[in-house]
XYZ file of C-alpha atoms in Angstrom:
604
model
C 0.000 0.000 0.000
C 1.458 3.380 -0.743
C 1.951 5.198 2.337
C 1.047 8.720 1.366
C -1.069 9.990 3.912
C 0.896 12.269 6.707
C 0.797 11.373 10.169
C -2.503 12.153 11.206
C -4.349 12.052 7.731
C -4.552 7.872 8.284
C -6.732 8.154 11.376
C -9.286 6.818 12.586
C -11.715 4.172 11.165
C -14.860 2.727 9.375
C -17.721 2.557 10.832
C -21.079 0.219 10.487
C -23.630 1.142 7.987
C -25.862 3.629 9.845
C -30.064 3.550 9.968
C -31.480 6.925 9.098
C -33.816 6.467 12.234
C -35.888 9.829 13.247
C -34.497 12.416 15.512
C -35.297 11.243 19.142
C -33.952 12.490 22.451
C -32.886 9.443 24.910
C -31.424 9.866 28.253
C -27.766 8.699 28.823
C -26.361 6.940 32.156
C -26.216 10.578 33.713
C -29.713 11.609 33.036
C -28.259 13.958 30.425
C -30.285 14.085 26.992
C -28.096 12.721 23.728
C -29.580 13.192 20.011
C -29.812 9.499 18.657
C -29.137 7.849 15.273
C -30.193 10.555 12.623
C -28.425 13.160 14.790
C -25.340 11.002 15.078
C -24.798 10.688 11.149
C -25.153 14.546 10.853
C -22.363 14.353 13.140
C -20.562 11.701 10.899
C -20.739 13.644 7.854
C -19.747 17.093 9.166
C -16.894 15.001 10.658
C -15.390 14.378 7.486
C -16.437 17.882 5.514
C -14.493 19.574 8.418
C -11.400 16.772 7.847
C -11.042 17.197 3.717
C -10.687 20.891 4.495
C -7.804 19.830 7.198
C -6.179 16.845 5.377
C -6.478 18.693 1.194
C -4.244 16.187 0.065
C -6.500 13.311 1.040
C -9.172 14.444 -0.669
C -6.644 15.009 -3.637
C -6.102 11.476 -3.388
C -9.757 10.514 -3.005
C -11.373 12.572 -6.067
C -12.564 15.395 -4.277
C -11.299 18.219 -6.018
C -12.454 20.951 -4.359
C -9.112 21.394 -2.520
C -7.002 20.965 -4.979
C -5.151 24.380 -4.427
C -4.590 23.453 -1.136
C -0.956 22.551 0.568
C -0.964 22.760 4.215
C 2.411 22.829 6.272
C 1.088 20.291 8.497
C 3.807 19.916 10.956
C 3.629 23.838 12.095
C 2.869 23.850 15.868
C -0.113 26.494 15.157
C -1.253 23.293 12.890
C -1.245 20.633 15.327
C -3.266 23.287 17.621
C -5.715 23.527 15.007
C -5.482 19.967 14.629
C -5.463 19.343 18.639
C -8.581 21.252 19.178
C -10.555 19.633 16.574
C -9.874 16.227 17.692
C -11.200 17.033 20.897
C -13.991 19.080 19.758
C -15.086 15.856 18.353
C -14.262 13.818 21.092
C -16.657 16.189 22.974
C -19.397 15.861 20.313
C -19.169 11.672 20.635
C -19.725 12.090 24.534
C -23.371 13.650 23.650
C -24.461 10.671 22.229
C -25.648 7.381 24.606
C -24.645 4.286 22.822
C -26.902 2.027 24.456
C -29.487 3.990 22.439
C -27.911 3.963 18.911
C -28.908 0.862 16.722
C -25.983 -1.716 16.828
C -24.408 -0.407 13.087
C -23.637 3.238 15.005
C -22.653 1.364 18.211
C -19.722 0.217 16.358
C -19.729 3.723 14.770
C -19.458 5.167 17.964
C -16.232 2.968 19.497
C -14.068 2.968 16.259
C -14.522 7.128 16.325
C -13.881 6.778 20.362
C -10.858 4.761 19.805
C -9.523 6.462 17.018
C -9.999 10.413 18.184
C -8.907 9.378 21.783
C -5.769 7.590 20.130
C -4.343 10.373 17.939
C -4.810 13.027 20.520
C -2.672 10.630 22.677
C 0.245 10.683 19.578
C 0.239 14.914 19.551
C 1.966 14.676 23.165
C 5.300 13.906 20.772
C 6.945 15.832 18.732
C 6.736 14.222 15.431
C 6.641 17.188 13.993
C 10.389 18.177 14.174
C 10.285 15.182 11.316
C 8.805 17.443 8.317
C 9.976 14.684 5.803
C 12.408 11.361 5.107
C 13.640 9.334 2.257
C 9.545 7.659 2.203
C 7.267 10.163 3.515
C 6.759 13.663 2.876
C 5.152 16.874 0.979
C 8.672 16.466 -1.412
C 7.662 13.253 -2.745
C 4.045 13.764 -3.157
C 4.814 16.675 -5.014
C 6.783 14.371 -7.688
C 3.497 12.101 -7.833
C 1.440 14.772 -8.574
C 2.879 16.925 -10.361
C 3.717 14.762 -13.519
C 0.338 14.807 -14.850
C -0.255 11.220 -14.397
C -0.706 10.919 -10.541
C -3.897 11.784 -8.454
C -3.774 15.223 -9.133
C -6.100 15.939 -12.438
C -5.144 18.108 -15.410
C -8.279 17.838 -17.374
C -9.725 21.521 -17.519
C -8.109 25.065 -16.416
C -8.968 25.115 -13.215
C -7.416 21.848 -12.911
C -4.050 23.831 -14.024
C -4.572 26.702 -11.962
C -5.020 24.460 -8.672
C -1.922 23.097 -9.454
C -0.151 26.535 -9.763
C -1.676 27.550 -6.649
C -0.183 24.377 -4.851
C 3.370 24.549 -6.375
C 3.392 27.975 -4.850
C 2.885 26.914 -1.539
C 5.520 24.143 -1.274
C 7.846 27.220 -0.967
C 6.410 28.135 2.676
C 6.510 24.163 2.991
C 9.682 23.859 2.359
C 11.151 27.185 4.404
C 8.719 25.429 7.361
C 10.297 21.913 7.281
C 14.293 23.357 7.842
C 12.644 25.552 10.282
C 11.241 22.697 12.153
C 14.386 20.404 11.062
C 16.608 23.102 12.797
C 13.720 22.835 15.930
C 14.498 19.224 15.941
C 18.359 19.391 15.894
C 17.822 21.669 19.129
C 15.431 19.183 20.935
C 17.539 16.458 20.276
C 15.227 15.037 17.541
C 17.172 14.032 14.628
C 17.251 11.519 11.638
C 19.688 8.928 11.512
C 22.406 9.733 9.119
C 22.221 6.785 6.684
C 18.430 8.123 6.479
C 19.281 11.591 5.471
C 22.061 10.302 2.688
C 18.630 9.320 0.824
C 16.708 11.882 1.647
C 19.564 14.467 -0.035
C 19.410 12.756 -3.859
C 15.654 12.977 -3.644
C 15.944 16.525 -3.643
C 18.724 17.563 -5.872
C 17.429 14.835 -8.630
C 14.475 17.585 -8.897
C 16.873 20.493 -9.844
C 17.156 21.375 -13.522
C 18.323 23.956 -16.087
C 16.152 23.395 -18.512
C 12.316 23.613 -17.412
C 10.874 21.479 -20.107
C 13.082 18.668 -18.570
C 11.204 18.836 -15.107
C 9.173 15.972 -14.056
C 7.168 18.831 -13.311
C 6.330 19.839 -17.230
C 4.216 16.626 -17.798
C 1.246 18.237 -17.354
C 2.185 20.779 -20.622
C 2.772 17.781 -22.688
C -0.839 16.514 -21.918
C -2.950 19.651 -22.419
C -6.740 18.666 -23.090
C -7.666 19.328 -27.177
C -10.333 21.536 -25.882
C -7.765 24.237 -24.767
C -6.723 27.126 -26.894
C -3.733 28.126 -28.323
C -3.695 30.753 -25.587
C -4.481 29.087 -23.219
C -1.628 26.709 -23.468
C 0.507 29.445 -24.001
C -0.115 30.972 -21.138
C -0.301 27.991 -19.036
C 3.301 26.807 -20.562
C 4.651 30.337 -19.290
C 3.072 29.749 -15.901
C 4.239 26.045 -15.614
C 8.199 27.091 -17.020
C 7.811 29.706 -14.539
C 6.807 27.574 -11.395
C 9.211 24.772 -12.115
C 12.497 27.491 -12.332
C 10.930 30.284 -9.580
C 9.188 28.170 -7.542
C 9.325 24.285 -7.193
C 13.295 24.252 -7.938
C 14.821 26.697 -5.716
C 12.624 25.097 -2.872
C 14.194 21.546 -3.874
C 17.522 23.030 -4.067
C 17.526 24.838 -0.638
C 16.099 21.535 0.722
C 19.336 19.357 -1.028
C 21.428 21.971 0.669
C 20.501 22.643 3.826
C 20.200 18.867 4.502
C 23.553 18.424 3.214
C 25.497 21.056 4.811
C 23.523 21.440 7.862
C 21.334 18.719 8.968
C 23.771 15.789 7.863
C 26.473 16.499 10.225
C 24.045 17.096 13.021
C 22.077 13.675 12.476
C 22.438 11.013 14.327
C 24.695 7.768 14.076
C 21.907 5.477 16.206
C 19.311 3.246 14.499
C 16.280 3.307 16.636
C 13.827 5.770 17.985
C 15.027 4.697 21.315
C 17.527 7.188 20.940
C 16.184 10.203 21.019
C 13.636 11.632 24.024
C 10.756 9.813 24.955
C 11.744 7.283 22.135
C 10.620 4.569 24.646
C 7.537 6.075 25.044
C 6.767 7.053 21.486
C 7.400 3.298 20.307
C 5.024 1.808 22.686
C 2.384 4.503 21.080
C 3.779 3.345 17.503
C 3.263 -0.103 18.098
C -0.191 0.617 19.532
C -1.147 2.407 16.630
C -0.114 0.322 14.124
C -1.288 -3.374 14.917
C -4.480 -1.745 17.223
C -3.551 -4.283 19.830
C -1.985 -3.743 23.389
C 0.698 -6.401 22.127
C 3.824 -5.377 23.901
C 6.991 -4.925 21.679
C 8.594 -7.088 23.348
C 5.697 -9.552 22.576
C 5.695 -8.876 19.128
C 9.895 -9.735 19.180
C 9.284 -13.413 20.748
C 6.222 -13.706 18.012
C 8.319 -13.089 15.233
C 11.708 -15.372 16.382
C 9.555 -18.032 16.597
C 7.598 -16.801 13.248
C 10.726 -17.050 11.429
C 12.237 -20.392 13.074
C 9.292 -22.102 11.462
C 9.317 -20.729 8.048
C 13.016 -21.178 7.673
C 12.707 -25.252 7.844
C 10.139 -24.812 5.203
C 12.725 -23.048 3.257
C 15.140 -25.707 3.793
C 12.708 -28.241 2.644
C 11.908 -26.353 -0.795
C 15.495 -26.257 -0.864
C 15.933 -30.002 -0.591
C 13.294 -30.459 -2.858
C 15.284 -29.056 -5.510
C 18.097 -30.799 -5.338
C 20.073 -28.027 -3.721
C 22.852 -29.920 -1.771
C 24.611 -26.530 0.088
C 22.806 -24.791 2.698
C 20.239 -22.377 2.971
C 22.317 -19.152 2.470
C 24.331 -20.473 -0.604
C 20.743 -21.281 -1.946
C 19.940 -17.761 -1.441
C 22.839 -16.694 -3.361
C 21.742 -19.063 -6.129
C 18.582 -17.464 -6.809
C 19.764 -13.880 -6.726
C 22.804 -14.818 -9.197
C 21.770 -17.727 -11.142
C 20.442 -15.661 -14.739
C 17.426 -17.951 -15.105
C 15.860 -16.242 -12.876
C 16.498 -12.907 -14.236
C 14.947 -13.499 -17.572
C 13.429 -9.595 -18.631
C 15.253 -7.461 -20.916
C 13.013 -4.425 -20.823
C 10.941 -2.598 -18.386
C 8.051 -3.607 -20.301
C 8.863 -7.409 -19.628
C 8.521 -7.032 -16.147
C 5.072 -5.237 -16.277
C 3.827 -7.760 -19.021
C 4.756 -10.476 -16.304
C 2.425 -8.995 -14.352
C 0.105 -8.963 -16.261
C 0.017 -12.860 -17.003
C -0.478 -13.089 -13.291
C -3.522 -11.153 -13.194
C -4.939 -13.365 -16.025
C -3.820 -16.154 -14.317
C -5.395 -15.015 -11.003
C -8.447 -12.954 -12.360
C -11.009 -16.318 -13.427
C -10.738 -17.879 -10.022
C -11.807 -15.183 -7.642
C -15.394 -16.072 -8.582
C -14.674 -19.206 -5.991
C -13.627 -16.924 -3.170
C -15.686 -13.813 -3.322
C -19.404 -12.697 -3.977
C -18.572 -9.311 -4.216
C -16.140 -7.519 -6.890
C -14.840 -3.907 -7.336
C -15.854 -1.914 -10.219
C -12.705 0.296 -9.558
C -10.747 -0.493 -12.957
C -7.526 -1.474 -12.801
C -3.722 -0.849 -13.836
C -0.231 -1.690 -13.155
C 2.546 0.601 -14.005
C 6.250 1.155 -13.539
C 6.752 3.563 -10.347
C 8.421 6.808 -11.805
C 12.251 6.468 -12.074
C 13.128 9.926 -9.470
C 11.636 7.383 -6.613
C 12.571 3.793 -7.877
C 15.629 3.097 -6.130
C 13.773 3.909 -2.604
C 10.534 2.441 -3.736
C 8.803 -0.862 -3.023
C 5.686 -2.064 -5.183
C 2.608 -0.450 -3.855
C -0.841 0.457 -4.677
C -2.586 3.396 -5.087
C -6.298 3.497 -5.050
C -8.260 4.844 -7.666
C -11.565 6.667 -7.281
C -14.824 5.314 -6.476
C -16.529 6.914 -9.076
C -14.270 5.840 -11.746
C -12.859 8.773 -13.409
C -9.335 7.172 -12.040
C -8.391 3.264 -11.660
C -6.676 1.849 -9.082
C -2.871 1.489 -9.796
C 0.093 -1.310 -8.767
C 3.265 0.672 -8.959
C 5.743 -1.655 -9.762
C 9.735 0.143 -9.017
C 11.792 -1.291 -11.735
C 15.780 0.235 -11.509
C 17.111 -2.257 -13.550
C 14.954 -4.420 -15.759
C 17.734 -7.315 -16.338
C 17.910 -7.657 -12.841
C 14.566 -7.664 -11.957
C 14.307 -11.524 -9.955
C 11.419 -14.017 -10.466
C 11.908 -15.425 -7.398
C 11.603 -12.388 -5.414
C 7.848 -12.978 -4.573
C 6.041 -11.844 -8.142
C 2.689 -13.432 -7.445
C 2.751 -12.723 -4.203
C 3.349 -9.026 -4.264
C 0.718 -9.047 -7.220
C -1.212 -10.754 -4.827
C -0.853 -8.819 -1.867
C -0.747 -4.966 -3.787
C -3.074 -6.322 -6.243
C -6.130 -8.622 -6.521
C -7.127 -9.648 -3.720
C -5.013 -7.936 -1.945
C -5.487 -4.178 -1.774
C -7.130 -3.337 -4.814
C -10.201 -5.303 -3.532
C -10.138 -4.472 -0.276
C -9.962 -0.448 -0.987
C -12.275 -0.332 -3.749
C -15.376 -2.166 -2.235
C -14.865 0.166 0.534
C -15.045 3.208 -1.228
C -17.640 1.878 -3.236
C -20.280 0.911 -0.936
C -21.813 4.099 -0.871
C -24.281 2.610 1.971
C -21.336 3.860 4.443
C -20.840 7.309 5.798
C -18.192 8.889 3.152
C -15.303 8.893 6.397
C -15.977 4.972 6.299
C -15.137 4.750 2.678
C -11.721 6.278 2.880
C -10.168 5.492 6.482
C -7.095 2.874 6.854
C -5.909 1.315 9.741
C -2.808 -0.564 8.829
C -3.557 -4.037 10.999
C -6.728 -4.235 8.777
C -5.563 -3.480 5.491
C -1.582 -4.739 5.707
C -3.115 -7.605 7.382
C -5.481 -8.764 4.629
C -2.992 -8.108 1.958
C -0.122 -10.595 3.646
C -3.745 -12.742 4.074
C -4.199 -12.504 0.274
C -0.374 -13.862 -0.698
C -1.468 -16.608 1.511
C -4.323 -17.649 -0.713
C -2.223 -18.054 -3.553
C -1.657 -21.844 -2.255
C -5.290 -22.234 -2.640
C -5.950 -20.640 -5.838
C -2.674 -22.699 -7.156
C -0.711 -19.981 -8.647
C 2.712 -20.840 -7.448
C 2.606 -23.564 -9.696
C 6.224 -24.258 -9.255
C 9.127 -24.848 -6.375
C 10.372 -21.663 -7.278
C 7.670 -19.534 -7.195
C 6.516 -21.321 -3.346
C 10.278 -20.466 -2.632
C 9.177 -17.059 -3.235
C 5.860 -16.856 -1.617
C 7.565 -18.533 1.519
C 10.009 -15.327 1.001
C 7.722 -12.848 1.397
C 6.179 -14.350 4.814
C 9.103 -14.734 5.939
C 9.578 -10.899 5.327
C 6.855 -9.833 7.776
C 8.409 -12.522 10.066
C 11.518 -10.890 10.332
C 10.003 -7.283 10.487
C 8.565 -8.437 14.200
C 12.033 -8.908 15.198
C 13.679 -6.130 13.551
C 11.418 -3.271 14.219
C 11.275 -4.546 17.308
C 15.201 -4.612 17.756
C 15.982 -1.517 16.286
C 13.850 0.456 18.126
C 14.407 -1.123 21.643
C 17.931 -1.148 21.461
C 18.247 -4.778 20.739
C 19.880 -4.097 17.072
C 21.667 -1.589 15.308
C 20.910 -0.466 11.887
C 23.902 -3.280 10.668
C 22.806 -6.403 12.515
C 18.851 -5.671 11.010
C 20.656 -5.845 7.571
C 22.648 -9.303 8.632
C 19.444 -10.630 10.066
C 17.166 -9.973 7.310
C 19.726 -11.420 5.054
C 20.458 -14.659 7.295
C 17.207 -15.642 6.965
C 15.558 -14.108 3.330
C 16.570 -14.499 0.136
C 17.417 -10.719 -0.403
C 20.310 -8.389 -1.950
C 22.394 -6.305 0.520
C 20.651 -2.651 -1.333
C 17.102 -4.436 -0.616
C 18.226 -5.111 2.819
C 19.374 -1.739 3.394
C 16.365 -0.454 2.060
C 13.821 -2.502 3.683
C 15.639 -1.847 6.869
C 16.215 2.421 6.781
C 12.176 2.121 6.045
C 11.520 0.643 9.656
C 14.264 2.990 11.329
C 11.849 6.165 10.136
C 8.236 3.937 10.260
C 8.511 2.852 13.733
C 6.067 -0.162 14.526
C 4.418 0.321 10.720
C 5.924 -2.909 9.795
C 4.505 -5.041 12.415
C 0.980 -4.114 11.505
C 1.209 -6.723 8.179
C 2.387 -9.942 10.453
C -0.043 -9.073 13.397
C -3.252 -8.472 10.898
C -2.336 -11.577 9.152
C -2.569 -13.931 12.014
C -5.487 -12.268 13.353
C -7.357 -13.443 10.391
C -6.062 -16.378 9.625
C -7.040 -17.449 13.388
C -10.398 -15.705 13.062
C -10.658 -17.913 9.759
C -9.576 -21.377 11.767
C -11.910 -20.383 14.422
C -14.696 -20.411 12.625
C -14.331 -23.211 9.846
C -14.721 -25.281 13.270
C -17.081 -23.373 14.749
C -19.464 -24.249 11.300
C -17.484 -27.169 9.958
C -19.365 -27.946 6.561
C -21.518 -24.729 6.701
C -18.469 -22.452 6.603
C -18.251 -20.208 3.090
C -14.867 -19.181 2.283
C -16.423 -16.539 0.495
C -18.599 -15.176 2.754
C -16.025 -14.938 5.104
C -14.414 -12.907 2.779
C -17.275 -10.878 2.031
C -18.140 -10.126 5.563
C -14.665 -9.382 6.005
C -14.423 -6.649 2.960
C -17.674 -4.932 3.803
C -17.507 -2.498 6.219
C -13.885 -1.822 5.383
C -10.453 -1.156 7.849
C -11.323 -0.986 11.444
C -9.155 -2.103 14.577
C -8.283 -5.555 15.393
C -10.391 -5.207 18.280
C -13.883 -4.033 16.555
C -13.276 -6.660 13.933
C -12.920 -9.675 16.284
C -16.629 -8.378 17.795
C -17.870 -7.669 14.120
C -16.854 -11.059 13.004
C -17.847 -13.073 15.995
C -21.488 -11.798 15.626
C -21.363 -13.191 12.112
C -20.221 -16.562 12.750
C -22.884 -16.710 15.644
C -25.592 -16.055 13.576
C -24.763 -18.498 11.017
C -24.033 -20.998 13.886
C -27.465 -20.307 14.902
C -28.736 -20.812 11.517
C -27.679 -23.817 11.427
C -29.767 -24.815 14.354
């Protein structure tokens, strides 16, 4: 899943489809009068008007264009005050309301909102904010997305130009407020570690160009509708030329420089957040937030040792099943150097591969779900400024089709692109019926408040993606040893992300041993070590949330194929899983249980 939502814009949850019921008055447990169901989806819905207008690039990303001008410097302390009173404003609002009097769809309403407005005003006691940006998140990346003319932002009429003008503008202020609040953070003791900010510097100086027609920035002039005038594309081609060399450019270049010359030397040589202040504290709220359990970290660290002892004998036996007579790491070193399995010449090999899987995968879903997307849907090569940093994701398209859903596949170097890095898998995961499902029947079922159809909570989501590579045994798509091999790979990259996230951020592991570890026990190159690993040093606890989810469902699934032996539907499972979209661990267990009763009492 792409990560692009900031800190705070990936709050809170979905809730239950909601009963227009009349407007009653009940009394609550202190005699006080509360407003019940209709009154409570008013609520609901001027919840979420109120957060497009604070979170403009989510409704970027979800098709609502009315803030497309809009860039917010969402780290400035007068912006978390904004941000800190409306949280509780809302908090306030949810306390009016008795929820023994709300049907049982708005009951659940009513704790995912609780848990998820009471969580994030818990995470605005740290100072996250003297972290404007790093090598994966941040303003200066989105910017590249949507600025090329093929990302979420639209260039279909004027206006659509214009908002873009008005929002390359503002990254200036942006990007003056993120070395002001870098600079805050040097003071405070918050800093990046330095082989983070080595990344972060070539993402900003790749931006800087002479020549303005160069600019990943000029795709939108190269795409101009055939409705526009010749004036108005000359005037809009003097605007663009103008806000690529006066605008967008400089701000990259002061970025490059100040983090070079300034910040660098001042970072940090640690790995974890346990370094810096309250970096104990801070990772107990990460890991809280993240897999939506009170699963300690420590926990989470035995879970994944023993997580990864398991899948490592079933490595071994694919291994021996091969007739592979060294050991496990010289196998390892046989499928990343062997050229069989590096078989593409072009980028457009690798994306045709894809391809084949979805055709492959696409006729059998019919056997595991009742419900399909209508989302249509793509797979394209990530853009080359953000490859090398990149892993595949997913972007979601929009629920009203004007955009499809797209599987960004990073692609540095096409003949070394590895088949038995997990293909399937990732398709499987990113893909379909991995995210691209899950996502788009949420935002289509248009029977749930519009905040249910675009929340995330990673546990939920992550979870039912590394879920999804799991069916691939069932549906039969790794159809070889190889292909198994690297299935078995990817698990047994969540596995080791309980132990190093876990280790780096505890103290347990520097940045160095998390590289040895991961490649001790994963088929994986040093550079995708390194990578995978500086993502968890600046996404503390995010990685856990795909490992914890995972099992969570998989022993919801186990519970309840025993609970109703032969009357158990894989696909309704599924379906009742997918319908009400991401909520935490906790509300899902409830959700589900109710469910499986009530086909266990159907059966009666």
């Amino acid at each position: 899943m792409n990560y692009r939502y900031t800190f705070f814009s990936v709050l809170f949850g979905i809730c239950f489809s909601c009963r227009q019921s009349s407007s009653i008055r009940e009394s609550n447990e202190d005699g006080n009068d509360t407003i019940s169901n209709a009154g409570f989806n008013k609520m609901l819905d001027k919840y979420y008007e109120d957060r497009l207008r604070l979170f403009p690039l989510e409704a970027t990303a979800i098709g609502d264009e009315r803030y497309n001008s809009k860039l917010y410097v969402d780290f400035a302390d007068s912006y978390r005050l904004q941000l800190k009173s409306w949280l509780q404003q809302y908090l306030d609002s949810l306390r009016q309301y008795n929820r023994a009097v709300l049907n049982e769809n708005d009951q659940i309403s009513y704790d995912i909102l609780k848990y998820g407005l009471t969580t994030d005003l818990e995470g605005l006691q740290f100072p996250t904010n003297f972290y404007p940006f790093d090598q994966f998140n941040g303003v200066h990346i989105t910017m590249g997305q949507l600025g090329t003319g093929t990302g979420n932002q639209p260039f279909k009429t004027v206006n659509d130009y214009e908002n873009w003008l008005k929002r390359a503008k503002a990254f200036s202020a942006y990007a003056d407020s993120a070395i002001i609040y870098f600079k805050k953070g040097i003071a405070a003791g918050h800093v990046l570690p330095k082989a983070i900010v080595v990344k972060m510097i070539p993402e900003c100086n790749d931006m800087i160009v002479n020549d303005p027609t160069q600019s990943i920035f000029y795709g939108p002039v190269n795409i101009f509708p055939s409705d526009f005038s010749d004036s108005t594309c000359e005037r809009l081609t003097a605007e663009f030329e103008t806000a690529i060399l006066s605008e967008l450019i400089p701000s990259y270049k002061k970025l490059g420089d100040f983090l070079q010359t300034e910040y660098l030397p001042k970072a940090r040589s640690t790995s974890g957040i346990d370094a810096v202040p309250q970096g104990k504290e801070m990772y107990a709220y990460f890991v809280r937030y993240w897999t939506t359990t009170d699963l300690t970290p420590d926990s989470i660290y035995n879970i994944g040792l023993q997580q990864v002892r398991l899948l490592k004998e079933e490595m071994i036996q694919i291994k021996d099943s091969v007739g592979f007579k060294s050991n496990l790491t010289s196998f390892f070193n046989y499928l990343r150097t062997d050229p069989r399995f590096t078989p593409f010449k072009t980028d457009s090999d690798v994306i045709h591969a894809y391809y084949a899987i979805l055709d492959q995968v696409q006729p059998q879903m019919p056997d595991y779900f009742h419900r399909f997307p209508k989302t249509k849907f793509v797979i394209r090569e990530t853009e080359k400024f953000r490859a090398a940093s990149a892993s595949a994701e997913y972007n979601p398209g929009t629920a009203d089709g004007s955009r499809p859903g797209v599987f960004y596949v990073p692609i540095v170097d096409a003949t070394r692109f590895n088949v038995t890095d997990g293909m399937t898998s990732t398709f499987l995961h990113e893909a379909i019926p991995g995210h691209h499902y899950q996502i788009s029947l949420q935002q289509e079922n248009t029977s749930l408040p519009r905040f249910r159809r675009y929340a995330w909570y990673g546990a939920y989501g992550e979870g039912w993606a590394h879920y999804a590579e799991n069916l691939g045994y069932e549906l039969g798509v790794y159809t070889d040893p190889y292909q198994r091999f690297g299935a078995l790979n990817d698990q047994m990259l969540r596995a080791i992300r309980l132990v190093v996230d876990v280790g780096l951020h505890t103290g347990k592991m520097t940045r160095e041993q998390a590289i040895r570890y991961m490649m001790d026990n994963q088929s994986t190159s040093e550079q995708e070590a390194t990578s995978a690993i500086e993502r968890y040093m600046v996404y503390p606890g995010q990685a856990l949330s795909y490992k914890v989810g995972s099992l969570t469902i998989r022993g919801l699934r186990d519970k309840y194929q025993h609970l109703l032996s032969n009357k158990f539907d894989i696909a309704g499972f599924h379906d009742e899983f997918l319908k009400d979209g991401c909520m935490p661990l906790s509300v899902l267990i409830s959700k589900m249980d109710v469910w499986a009763n009530s086909k266990q009492d159907a059966k009666k």
